[in-house]
PDB file of C-alpha atoms and ligand atoms in Angstrom:
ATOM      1  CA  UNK U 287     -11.894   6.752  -2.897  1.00  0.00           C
ATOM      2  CA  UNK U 288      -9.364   4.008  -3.043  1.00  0.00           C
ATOM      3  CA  UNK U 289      -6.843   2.803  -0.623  1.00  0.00           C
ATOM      4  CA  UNK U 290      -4.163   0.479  -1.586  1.00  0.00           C
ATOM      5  CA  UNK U 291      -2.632  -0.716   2.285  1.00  0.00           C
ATOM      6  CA  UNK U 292      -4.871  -2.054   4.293  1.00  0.00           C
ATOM      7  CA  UNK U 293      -4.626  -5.069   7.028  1.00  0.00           C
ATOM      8  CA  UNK U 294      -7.000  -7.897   7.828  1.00  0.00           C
ATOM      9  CA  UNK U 295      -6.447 -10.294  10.699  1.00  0.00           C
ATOM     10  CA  UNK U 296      -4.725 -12.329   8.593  1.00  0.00           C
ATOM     11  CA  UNK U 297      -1.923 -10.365   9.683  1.00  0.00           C
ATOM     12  CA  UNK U 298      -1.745  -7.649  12.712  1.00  0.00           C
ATOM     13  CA  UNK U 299      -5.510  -5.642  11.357  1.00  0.00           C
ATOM     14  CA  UNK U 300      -8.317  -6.208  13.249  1.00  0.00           C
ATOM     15  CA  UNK U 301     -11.615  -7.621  10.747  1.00  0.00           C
ATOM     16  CA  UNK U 302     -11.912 -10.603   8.952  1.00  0.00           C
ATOM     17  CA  UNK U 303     -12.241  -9.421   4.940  1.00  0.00           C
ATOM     18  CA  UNK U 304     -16.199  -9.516   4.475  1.00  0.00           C
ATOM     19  CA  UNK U 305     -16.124  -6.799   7.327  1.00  0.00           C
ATOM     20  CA  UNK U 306     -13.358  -4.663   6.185  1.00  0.00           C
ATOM     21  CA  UNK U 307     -14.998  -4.769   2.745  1.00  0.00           C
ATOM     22  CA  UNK U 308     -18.112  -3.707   3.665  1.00  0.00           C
ATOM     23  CA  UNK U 309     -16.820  -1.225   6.072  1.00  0.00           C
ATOM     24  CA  UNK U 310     -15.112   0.614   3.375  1.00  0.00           C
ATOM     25  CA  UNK U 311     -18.296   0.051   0.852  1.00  0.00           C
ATOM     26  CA  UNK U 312     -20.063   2.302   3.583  1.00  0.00           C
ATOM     27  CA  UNK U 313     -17.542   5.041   3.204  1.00  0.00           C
ATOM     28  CA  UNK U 314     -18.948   4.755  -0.579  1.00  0.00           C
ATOM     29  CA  UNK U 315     -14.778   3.467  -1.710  1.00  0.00           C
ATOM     30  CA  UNK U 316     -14.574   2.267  -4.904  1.00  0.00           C
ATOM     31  CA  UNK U 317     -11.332   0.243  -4.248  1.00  0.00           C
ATOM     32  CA  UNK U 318      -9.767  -1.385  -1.060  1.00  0.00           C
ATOM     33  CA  UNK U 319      -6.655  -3.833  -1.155  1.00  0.00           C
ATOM     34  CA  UNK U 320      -5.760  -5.955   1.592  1.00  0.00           C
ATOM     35  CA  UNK U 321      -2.068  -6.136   1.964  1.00  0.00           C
ATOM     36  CA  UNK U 322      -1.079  -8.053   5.282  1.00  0.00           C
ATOM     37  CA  UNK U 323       2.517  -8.496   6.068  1.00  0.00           C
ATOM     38  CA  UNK U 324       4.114 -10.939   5.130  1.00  0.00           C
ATOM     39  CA  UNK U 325       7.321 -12.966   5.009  1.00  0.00           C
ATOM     40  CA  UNK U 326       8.830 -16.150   3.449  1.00  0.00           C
ATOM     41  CA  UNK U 327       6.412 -18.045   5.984  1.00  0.00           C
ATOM     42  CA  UNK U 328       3.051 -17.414   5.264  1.00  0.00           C
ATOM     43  CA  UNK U 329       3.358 -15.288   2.039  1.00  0.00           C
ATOM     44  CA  UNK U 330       1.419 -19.119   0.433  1.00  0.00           C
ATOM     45  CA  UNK U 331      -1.274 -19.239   3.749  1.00  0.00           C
ATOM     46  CA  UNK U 332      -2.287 -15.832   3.156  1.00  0.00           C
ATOM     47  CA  UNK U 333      -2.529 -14.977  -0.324  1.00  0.00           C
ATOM     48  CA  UNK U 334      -4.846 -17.694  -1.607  1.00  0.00           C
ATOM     49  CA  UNK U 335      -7.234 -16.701   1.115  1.00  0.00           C
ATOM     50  CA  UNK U 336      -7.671 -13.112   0.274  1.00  0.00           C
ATOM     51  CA  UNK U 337      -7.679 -14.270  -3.616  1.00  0.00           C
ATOM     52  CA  UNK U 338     -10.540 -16.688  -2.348  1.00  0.00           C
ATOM     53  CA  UNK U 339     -12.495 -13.645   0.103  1.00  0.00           C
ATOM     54  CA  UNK U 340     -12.022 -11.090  -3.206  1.00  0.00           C
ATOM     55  CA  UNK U 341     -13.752 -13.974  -5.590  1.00  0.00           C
ATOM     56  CA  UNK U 342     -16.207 -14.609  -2.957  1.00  0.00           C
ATOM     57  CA  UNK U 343     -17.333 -10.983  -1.813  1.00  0.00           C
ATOM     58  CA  UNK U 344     -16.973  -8.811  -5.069  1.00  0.00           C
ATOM     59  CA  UNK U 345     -20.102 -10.439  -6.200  1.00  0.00           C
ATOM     60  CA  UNK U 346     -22.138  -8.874  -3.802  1.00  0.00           C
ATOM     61  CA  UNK U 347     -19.665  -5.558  -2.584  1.00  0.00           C
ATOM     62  CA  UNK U 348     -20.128  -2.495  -4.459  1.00  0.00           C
ATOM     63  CA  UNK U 349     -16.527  -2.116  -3.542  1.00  0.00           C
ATOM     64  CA  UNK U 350     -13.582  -4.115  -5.380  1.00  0.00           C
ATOM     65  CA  UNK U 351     -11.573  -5.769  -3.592  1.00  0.00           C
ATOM     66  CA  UNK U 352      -8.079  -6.161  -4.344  1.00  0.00           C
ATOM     67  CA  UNK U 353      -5.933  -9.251  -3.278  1.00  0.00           C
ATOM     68  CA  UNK U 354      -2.227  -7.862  -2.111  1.00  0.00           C
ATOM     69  CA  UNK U 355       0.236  -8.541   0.313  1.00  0.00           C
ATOM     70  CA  UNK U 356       3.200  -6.112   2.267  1.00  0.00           C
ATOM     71  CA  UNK U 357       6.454  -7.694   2.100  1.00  0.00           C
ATOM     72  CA  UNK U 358       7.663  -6.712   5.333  1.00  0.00           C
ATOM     73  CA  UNK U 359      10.954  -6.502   7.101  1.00  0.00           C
ATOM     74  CA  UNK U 360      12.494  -9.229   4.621  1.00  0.00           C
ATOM     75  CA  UNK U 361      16.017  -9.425   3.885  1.00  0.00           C
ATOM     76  CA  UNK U 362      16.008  -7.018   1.046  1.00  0.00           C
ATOM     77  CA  UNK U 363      18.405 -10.019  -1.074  1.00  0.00           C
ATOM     78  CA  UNK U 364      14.891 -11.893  -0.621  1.00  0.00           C
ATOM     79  CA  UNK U 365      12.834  -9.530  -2.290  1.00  0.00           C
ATOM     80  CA  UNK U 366      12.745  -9.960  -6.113  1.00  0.00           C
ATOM     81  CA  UNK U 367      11.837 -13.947  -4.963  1.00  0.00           C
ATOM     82  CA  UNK U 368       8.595 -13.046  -2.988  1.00  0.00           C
ATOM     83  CA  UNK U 369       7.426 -10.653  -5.303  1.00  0.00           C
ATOM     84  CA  UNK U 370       7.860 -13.407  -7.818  1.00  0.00           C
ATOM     85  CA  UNK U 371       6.341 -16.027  -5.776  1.00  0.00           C
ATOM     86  CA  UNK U 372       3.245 -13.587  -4.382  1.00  0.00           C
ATOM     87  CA  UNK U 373       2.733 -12.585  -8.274  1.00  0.00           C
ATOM     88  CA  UNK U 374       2.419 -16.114  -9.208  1.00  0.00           C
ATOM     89  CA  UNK U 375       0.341 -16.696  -5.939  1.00  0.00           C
ATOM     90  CA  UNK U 376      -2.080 -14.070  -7.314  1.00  0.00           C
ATOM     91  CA  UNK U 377      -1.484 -11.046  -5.101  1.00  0.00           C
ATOM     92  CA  UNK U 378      -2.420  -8.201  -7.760  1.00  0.00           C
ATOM     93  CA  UNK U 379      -0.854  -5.145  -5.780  1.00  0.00           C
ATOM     94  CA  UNK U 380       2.620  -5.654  -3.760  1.00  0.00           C
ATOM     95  CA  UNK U 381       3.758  -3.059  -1.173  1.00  0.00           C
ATOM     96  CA  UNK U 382       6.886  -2.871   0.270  1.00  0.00           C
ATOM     97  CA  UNK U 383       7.470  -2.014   3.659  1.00  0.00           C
ATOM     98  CA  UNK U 384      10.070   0.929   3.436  1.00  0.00           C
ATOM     99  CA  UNK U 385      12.425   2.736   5.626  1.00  0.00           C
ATOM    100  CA  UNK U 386      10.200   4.262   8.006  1.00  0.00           C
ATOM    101  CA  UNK U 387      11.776   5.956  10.724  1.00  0.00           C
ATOM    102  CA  UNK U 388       9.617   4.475  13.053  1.00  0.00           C
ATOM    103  CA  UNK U 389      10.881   1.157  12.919  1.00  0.00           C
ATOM    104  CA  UNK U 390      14.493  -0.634  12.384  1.00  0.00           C
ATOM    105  CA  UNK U 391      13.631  -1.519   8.544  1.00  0.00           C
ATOM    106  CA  UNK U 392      16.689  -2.915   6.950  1.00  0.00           C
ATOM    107  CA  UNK U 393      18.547   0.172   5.360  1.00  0.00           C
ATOM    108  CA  UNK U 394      18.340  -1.178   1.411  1.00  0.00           C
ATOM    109  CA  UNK U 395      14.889  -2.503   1.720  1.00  0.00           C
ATOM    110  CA  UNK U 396      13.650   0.733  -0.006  1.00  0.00           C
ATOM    111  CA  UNK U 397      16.140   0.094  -2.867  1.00  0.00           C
ATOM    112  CA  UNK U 398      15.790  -3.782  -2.797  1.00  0.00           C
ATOM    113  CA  UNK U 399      11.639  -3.239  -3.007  1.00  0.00           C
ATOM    114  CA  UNK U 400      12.250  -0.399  -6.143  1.00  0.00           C
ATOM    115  CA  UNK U 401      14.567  -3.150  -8.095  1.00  0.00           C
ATOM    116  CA  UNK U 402      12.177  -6.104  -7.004  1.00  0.00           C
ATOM    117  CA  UNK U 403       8.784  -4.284  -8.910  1.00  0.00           C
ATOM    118  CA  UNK U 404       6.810  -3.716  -5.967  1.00  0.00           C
ATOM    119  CA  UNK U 405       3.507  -1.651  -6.751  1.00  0.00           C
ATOM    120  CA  UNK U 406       3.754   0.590  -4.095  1.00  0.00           C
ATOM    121  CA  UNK U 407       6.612   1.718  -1.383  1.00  0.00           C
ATOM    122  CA  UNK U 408       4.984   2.235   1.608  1.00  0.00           C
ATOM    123  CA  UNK U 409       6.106   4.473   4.320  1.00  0.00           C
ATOM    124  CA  UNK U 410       9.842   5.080   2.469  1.00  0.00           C
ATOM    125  CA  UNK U 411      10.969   7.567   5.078  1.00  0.00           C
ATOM    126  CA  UNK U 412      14.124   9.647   4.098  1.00  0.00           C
ATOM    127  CA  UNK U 413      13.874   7.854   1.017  1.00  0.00           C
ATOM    128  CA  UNK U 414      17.496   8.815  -1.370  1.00  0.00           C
ATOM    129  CA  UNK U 415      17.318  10.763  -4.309  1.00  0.00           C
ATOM    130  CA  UNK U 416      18.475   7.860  -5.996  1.00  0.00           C
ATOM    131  CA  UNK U 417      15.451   5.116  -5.145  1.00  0.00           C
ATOM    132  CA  UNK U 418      13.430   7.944  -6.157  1.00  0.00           C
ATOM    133  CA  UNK U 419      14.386   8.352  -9.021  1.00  0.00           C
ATOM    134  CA  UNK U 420      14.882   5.140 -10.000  1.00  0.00           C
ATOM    135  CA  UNK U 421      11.085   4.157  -8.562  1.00  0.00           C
ATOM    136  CA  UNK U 422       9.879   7.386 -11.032  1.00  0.00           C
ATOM    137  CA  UNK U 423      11.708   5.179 -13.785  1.00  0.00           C
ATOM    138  CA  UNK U 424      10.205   1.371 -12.813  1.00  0.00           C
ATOM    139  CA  UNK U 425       7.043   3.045 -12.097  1.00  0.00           C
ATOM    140  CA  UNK U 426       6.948   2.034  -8.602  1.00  0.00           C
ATOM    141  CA  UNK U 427       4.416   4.324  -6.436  1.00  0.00           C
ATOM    142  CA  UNK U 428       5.728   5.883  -3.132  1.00  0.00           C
ATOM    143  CA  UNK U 429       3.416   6.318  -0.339  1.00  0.00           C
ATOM    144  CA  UNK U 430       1.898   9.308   1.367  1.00  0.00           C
ATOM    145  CA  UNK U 431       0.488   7.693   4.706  1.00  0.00           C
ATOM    146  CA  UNK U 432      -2.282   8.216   6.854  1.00  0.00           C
ATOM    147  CA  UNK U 433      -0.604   6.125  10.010  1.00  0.00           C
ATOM    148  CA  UNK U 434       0.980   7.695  12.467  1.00  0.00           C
ATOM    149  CA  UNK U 435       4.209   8.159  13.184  1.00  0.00           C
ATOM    150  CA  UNK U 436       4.831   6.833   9.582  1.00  0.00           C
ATOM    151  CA  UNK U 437       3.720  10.232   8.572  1.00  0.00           C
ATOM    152  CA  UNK U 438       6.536  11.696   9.963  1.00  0.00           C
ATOM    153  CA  UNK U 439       8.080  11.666   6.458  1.00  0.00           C
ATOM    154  CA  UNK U 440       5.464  12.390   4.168  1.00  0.00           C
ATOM    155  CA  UNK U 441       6.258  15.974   3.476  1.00  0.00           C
ATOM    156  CA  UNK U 442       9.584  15.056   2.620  1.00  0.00           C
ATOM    157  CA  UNK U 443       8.366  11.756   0.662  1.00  0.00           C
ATOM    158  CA  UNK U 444       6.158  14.286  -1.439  1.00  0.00           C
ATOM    159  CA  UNK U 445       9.048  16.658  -2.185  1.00  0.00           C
ATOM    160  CA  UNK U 446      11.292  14.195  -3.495  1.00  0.00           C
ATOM    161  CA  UNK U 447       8.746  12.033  -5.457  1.00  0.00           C
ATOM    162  CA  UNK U 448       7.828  15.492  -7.215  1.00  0.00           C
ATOM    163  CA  UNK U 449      11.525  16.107  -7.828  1.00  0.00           C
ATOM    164  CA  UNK U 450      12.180  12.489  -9.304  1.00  0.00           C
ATOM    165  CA  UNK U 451       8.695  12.939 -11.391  1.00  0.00           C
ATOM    166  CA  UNK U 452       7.521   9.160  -9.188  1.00  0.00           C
ATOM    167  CA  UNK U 453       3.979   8.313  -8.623  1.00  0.00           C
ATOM    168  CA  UNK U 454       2.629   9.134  -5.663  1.00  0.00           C
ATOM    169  CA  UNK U 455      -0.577   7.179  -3.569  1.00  0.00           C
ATOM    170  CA  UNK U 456      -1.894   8.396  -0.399  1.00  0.00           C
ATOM    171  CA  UNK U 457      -3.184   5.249   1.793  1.00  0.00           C
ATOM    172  CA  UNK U 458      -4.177   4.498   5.326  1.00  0.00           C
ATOM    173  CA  UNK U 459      -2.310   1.812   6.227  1.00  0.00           C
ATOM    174  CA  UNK U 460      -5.620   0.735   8.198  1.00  0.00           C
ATOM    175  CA  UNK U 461      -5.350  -1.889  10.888  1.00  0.00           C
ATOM    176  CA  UNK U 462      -8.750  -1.536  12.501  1.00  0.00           C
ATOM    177  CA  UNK U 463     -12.114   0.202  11.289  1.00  0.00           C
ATOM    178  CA  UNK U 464     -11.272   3.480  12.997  1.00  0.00           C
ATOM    179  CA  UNK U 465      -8.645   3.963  10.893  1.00  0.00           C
ATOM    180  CA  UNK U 466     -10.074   3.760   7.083  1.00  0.00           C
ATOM    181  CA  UNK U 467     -10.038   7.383   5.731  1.00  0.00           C
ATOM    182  CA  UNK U 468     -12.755   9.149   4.459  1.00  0.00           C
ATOM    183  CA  UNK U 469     -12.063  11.078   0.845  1.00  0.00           C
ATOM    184  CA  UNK U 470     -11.855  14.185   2.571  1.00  0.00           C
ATOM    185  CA  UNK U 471      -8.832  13.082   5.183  1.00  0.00           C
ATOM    186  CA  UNK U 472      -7.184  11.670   2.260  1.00  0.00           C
ATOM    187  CA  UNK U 473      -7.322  15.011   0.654  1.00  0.00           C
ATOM    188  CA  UNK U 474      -6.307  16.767   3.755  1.00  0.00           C
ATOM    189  CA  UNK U 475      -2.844  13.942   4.534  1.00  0.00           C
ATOM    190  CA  UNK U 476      -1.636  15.232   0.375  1.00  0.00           C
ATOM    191  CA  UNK U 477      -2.172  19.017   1.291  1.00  0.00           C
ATOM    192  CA  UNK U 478      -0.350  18.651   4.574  1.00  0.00           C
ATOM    193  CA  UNK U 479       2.728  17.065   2.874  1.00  0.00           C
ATOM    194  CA  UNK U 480       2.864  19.906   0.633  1.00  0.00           C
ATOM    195  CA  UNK U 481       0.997  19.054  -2.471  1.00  0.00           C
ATOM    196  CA  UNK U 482      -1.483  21.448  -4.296  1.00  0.00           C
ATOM    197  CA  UNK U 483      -5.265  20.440  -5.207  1.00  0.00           C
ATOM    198  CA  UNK U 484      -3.610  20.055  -8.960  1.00  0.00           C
ATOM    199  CA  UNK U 485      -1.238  17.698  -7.731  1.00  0.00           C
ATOM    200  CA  UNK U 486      -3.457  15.874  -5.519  1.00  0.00           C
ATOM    201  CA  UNK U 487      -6.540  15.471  -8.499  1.00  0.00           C
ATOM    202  CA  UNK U 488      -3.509  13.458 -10.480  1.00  0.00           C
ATOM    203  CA  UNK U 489      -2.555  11.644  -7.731  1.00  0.00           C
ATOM    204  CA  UNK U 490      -6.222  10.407  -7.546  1.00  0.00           C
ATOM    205  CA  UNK U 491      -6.448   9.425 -11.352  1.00  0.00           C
ATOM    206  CA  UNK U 492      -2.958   7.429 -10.882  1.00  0.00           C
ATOM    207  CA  UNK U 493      -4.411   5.534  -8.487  1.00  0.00           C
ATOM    208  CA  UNK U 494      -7.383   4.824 -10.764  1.00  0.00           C
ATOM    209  CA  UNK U 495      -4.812   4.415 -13.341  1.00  0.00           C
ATOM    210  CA  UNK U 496      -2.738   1.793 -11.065  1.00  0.00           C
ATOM    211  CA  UNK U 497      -6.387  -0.183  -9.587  1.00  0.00           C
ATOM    212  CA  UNK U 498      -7.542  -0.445 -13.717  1.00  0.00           C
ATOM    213  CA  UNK U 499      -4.440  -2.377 -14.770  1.00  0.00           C
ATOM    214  CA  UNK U 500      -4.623  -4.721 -12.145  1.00  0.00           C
TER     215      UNK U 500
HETATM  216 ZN1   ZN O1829       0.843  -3.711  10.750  1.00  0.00          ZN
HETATM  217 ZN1   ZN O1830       1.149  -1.876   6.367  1.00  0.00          ZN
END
């Protein structure tokens, strides 16, 4: 199990990092990043930090963890400058905080994240055939999500990732411990948007295939 969106108190979650790691070891992952939102503001306060906790704890956690960040509701003209400047700061997986159609996020922030090189588009919403396809081309991963009301779109996201040939991730977008899913919930958020048990086992080794390079 891996999960890829995940928030700390160093932005709106609810555990310091030594606790979410180890709360996540317990579930037996063998992956978690931390991806707190972030802006032009405190992109530099938060970063280091979780670079710091993942040096610090993935000596002793069975677990890796992963230092990222979530650009969130940024102009999308600022984008392709924070994911240079969090790169450089050392965050190893970048999410973008799509379109969902639970908040008012910017219409172009999906597109302005794609372009940028984010790792992963979370929550995209009615993403366009268009982002799609041009995420399937830059390699950037859209996001089935666990989170409610985000999870509106998922179905949809799945159908038009699968028609663009993009990656696809399934994450929890975990705030507090309640919401870290096990392997099996994972499973059960890709076969509710649509996918089959073939689809799904790729999914998995992308996401292996995404955590190794990093
Ligand atoms: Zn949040
Ligand atoms: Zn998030």
């Amino acid at each position: 199990m891996i999960d890829l969106h995940t928030h700390t108190i160093f932005s709106d979650g609810e555990l310091i990092p030594a606790e979410h790691l180890r709360r996540v070891e317990n579930l037996g992952y063998e992956a978690v990043a931390i991806t707190d939102h972030a802006d032009s503001s405190n992109l530099d306060f938060i970063i280091p930090r979780i670079v710091k906790a993942a040096e610090d704890l993935n000596r002793f956690s069975k677990t890796r963890l992963i230092p990222g960040i979530e650009l969130t509701h940024v102009p999308p003209e600022m984008f392709a400058e924070l994911v240079a400047q969090a790169r450089k700061l050392g965050a190893k997986i970048i999410v973008g905080h799509g379109e969902t159609v639970m908040e008012p996020v910017r219409r172009g922030t999906n597109m302005a994240a794609i372009l940028a090189g984010v790792d992963i588009l979370a929550h995209p919403g009615f993403i366009t055939k268009e982002e799609a396809g041009l995420a399937a081309e830059k390699g950037v991963y859209l996001e089935l999500t666990g989170r409610k009301g985000h999870s509106l779109t998922n179905g949809y996201v799945a159908r038009m990732a699968q028609e663009a040939g993009a990656l696809l991730v399934v994450n929890a977008d975990a705030h507090g411990p309640g919401d870290f899913m096990t392997a099996a919930m994972a499973e059960t958020v890709a076969l509710g948007a649509g996918m089959d048990r073939t689809q799904y086992e790729k999914l998995r080794q992308d996401m292996s295939l995404l955590v190794a390079g990093k």
